C-alpha positions as semicolon CSV with decimal commas, in nm:
position;residue;x (nm);y (nm);z (nm)
1;V;3,710;0,272;1,390
2;K;3,669;0,163;1,039
3;Q;3,481;-0,247;0,899
4;V;3,621;-0,467;0,658
5;T;3,487;-0,808;0,472
6;R;3,610;-1,119;0,646
7;A;3,807;-1,160;0,369
8;E;4,016;-0,884;0,519
9;K;3,925;-0,966;0,795
10;D;4,170;-1,353;0,707
11;K;4,412;-1,109;0,567
12;L;4,560;-0,915;0,778
13;V;4,541;-1,292;1,055
14;R;4,793;-1,409;0,779
15;I;5,028;-1,120;0,757
16;L;4,951;-1,036;1,151
17;E;5,367;-1,171;1,284
18;D;5,540;-0,964;0,971
19;Y;5,223;-0,670;1,007
20;Y;5,413;-0,731;1,376
21;N;5,775;-0,732;1,312
22;H;5,769;-0,493;1,003
23;L;5,623;-0,133;1,251
24;R;5,907;-0,292;1,480
25;S;6,182;-0,308;1,281
26;L;6,093;0,071;1,129
27;Q;6,038;0,229;1,507
28;G;5,800;0,402;1,443
29;R;6,006;0,578;1,044
30;S;5,667;0,324;0,896
31;L;5,412;0,512;0,701
32;I;5,151;0,249;0,758
33;C;4,859;0,356;0,894
34;A;4,873;0,106;1,235
35;I;4,606;-0,099;1,369
36;L;4,578;-0,128;1,673
37;G;4,323;-0,439;1,738
38;C;4,081;-0,651;1,541
39;H;3,699;-0,780;1,645
40;A;3,434;-0,995;1,512
41;I;3,085;-0,864;1,657
42;R;2,794;-1,080;1,581
43;M;2,462;-0,844;1,545
44;A;2,135;-1,136;1,568
45;P;1,798;-0,984;1,607
46;S;1,763;-1,316;1,591
47;E;1,984;-1,666;1,519
48;R;1,862;-1,714;1,112
49;L;1,910;-1,365;1,091
50;A;2,226;-1,413;1,270
51;K;2,498;-1,216;1,108
52;T;2,882;-1,093;1,200
53;I;3,069;-0,776;1,083
54;Y;3,453;-0,703;1,129
55;V;3,600;-0,402;1,249
56;V;3,957;-0,305;1,272
57;V;4,090;-0,006;1,506
58;M;4,281;0,242;1,348
59;R;4,596;0,485;1,476
60;N;4,367;0,850;1,393
61;A;4,538;0,988;1,077
62;E;4,358;1,355;1,223
63;F;4,541;1,301;1,565
64;V;4,840;1,549;1,611
65;P;5,110;1,514;1,879
66;P;5,209;1,790;2,026
67;A;4,850;1,953;2,047
68;G;4,748;1,616;2,169
69;G;4,398;1,618;2,004
70;L;4,247;1,611;1,665
71;G;4,411;1,903;1,400
72;Q;4,224;2,121;1,192
73;V;4,230;1,918;0,848
74;R;4,210;2,200;0,543
75;L;4,204;1,894;0,291
76;K;4,273;1,558;0,223
77;V;4,424;1,390;-0,120
78;D;4,418;1,042;-0,207
79;L;4,755;0,926;-0,388
80;K;4,787;0,512;-0,625
81;G;5,001;0,437;-0,767
82;S;4,828;0,434;-1,093
83;W;4,680;0,728;-1,258
84;V;4,365;0,688;-1,421
85;Q;4,092;0,772;-1,299
86;R;4,237;0,981;-1,024
87;R;4,068;1,309;-1,048
88;T;3,788;1,453;-0,933
89;G;3,625;1,627;-1,227
90;T;3,686;1,986;-1,086
91;A;3,989;2,185;-1,201
92;G;4,269;2,124;-0,976
93;S;4,518;2,405;-0,973
94;Q;4,193;2,633;-0,839
95;W;4,027;2,477;-0,612
96;V;4,318;2,294;-0,446
97;A;4,473;2,599;-0,342
98;E;4,160;2,796;-0,225
99;A;4,047;2,458;-0,043
100;L;4,436;2,523;0,152
101;M;4,356;2,914;0,218
102;Q;3,990;2,837;0,344
103;P;3,948;2,831;0,735
104;C;3,811;2,553;0,916
105;V;3,377;2,525;0,951
106;P;3,375;2,323;1,250
107;G;3,150;2,111;1,096
108;Q;3,229;2,144;0,758
109;R;3,273;1,869;0,465
110;V;3,693;1,790;0,393
111;P;3,688;1,791;0,067
112;T;3,916;1,500;-0,110
113;A;4,109;1,537;-0,357
114;K;4,311;1,312;-0,568
115;D;4,668;1,219;-0,764
116;C;4,588;1,410;-1,094
117;D;4,450;1,726;-0,864
118;L;4,733;1,745;-0,651
119;L;4,922;1,732;-0,990
120;E;4,721;2,056;-1,142
121;A;4,853;2,245;-0,807
122;L;5,165;2,139;-0,777
123;H;5,251;2,530;-0,875
124;T;5,057;2,653;-0,660
125;Q;5,203;2,862;-0,346
126;P;4,980;2,670;-0,058
127;V;5,074;2,343;-0,222
128;Q;5,398;2,383;-0,271
129;E;5,443;2,597;0,060
130;G;5,315;2,248;0,254
131;L;5,503;1,988;0,028
132;R;5,796;2,238;0,216
133;R;5,696;2,132;0,517
134;L;5,567;1,764;0,530
135;G;5,909;1,699;0,450
136;V;5,951;1,422;0,126
137;E;6,297;1,303;0,113
138;G;6,267;1,147;0,514
139;L;5,982;0,964;0,375
140;L;6,117;0,834;0,060
141;G;6,304;0,528;0,284
142;P;6,055;0,410;0,474
143;L;5,732;0,445;0,181
144;A;5,968;0,191;-0,027
145;A;5,967;-0,020;0,274
146;D;5,690;-0,026;0,417
147;S;5,599;-0,077;-0,048
148;A;5,788;-0,391;-0,068
149;F;5,710;-0,514;0,288
150;L;5,299;-0,472;0,084
151;T;5,421;-0,630;-0,251
152;A;5,563;-0,968;-0,054
153;H;5,284;-0,997;0,063
154;N;5,068;-1,000;-0,191
155;V;4,925;-0,678;-0,105
156;M;4,804;-0,403;-0,404
157;D;4,636;-0,118;-0,448
158;Y;4,654;0,085;-0,167
159;S;4,676;0,443;-0,065
160;L;4,850;0,735;0,062
161;L;4,645;0,966;0,291
162;L;4,770;1,312;0,254
163;L;4,683;1,537;0,527
164;F;4,708;1,943;0,543
165;F;4,632;2,112;0,854
166;A;4,527;2,447;0,929
167;D;4,726;2,412;1,248
168;H;4,966;2,159;1,187
169;A;5,248;2,003;0,913
170;P;5,087;1,777;0,660
171;Q;5,106;1,452;0,762
172;C;5,105;1,128;0,527
173;F;4,969;0,753;0,599
174;V;4,930;0,436;0,404
175;I;4,579;0,299;0,443
176;D;4,397;0,035;0,288
177;Y;4,620;-0,235;0,242
178;L;4,426;-0,548;0,325
179;Q;4,325;-0,569;-0,095
180;D;4,495;-0,917;-0,197
181;W;4,507;-0,999;-0,574
182;D;4,317;-1,238;-0,636
183;A;4,128;-1,399;-0,863
184;G;3,839;-1,078;-0,868
185;K;4,082;-0,779;-0,913
186;W;4,194;-1,053;-1,225
187;A;3,932;-1,053;-1,361
188;E;3,891;-0,572;-1,289
189;T;4,264;-0,601;-1,478
190;T;4,082;-0,776;-1,783
191;A;3,796;-0,562;-1,765
192;K;3,973;-0,223;-1,822
193;S;4,239;-0,387;-1,992
194;V;4,015;-0,366;-2,314
195;R;3,837;-0,066;-2,177
196;Q;4,250;0,149;-2,130
197;L;4,337;-0,086;-2,491
198;A;4,100;0,135;-2,655
199;T;4,243;0,443;-2,594
200;R;4,540;0,603;-2,536
201;C;4,789;0,564;-2,299
202;R;4,773;0,910;-2,146
203;L;5,075;1,004;-1,866
204;P;5,080;1,321;-1,695
205;T;5,345;1,521;-1,819
206;C;5,546;1,589;-1,542
207;L;5,605;1,135;-1,427
208;W;5,684;1,104;-1,786
209;L;5,881;1,429;-1,804
210;K;6,106;1,285;-1,515
211;G;6,096;0,891;-1,592
212;G;5,792;0,746;-1,523
213;R;5,651;0,494;-1,775
214;C;5,320;0,284;-1,790
215;A;5,269;-0,008;-1,613
216;G;5,108;-0,309;-1,595
217;P;5,026;-0,610;-1,767
218;L;4,823;-0,422;-2,041
219;A;4,626;-0,145;-1,841
220;P;4,866;0,138;-1,835
221;G;4,780;0,323;-1,538
222;V;4,530;0,162;-1,321
223;S;4,534;0,079;-1,036
224;S;4,453;-0,319;-1,008
225;V;4,796;-0,411;-1,130
226;P;4,973;-0,744;-0,974
227;P;5,161;-0,597;-0,719
228;P;5,504;-0,666;-0,801
229;V;5,372;-0,356;-1,077
230;Y;5,188;-0,149;-0,857
231;G;5,478;-0,118;-0,519
232;P;5,708;0,004;-0,759
233;R;5,464;0,253;-0,903
234;F;5,353;0,323;-0,629
235;V;5,644;0,464;-0,533
236;Q;5,790;0,582;-0,862
237;N;5,494;0,740;-0,917
238;L;5,415;0,915;-0,555
239;E;5,837;1,072;-0,549
240;N;5,778;1,218;-0,907
241;L;5,470;1,442;-0,778
242;L;5,541;1,454;-0,374
243;N;5,898;1,587;-0,540
244;S;5,782;1,846;-0,867
245;E;5,825;2,183;-0,881
C-alpha cells in the first residue's frame, strides 16, 4: 500500500484504460509493478480539519511465486535514466558486493544502491552472478515497451527497482511511474541545468564506451527531463548497465 498525491491519483484515472490494455497486451511480461486498486480515505477529526488522502494497492515486488511468500532481500537497487546524483556516497564496489554475500537477518534494514554504485561493482563475482540469474536479455523487450507506453502518456522520472534475493533469482519492476512532465518539473530542469552548465558533463566510462550519450535539454544526466528524452535514455542506460561485463 502506497500513499500518492492527488495529482498522481488523477494521472492514474486519466490513463487507466490504456494502462489496463497495456499490461494485458504484454501477457504478464510487463515490468510495471501493477496497481491493483486506488482508494480515497477521508481523515476527519472534525469537519473543519477533514483531509482526504489517496492510496494505491500494488503488487508486492518482494513476493516470490515458487515459495508463495516474501523473499529474503539482500539488496535493493534503484535504477533510473540518469546518472547525476545517482550514488549513495559509499564506495560502490565494496559495499554492494558485501551486501550480496551477507546473510539475511530478520528485521534488519535492507540497503539500497543506485546506478553508479552498481556500475562500480559490476566486475565483482556476486553482481555478475546475480545479473546472469536475472536473465537480462528477456527483459529488454518488455522494458522498451513499458517505457514507450509511459512516454506516450507524458510520464518521466520513473525507476527500475532491482531486487537481489538470498533465496531466489533477482527480480525487477518499474516503479514510481505516475510523475507527469509539468511546469514544476520544467522549473526543476531549468534549475539543474544552470547548476550542470557550471560543471563538465561526465558520463560513467562504461556507458560512454558502449555508446551512451549526454542527452537532455541543457542538463545532461539529470532525471527531470521531458518524457521523449527520459524514456529512450532510461532503456539505453539500463541496457548498457545490465549488459556490462
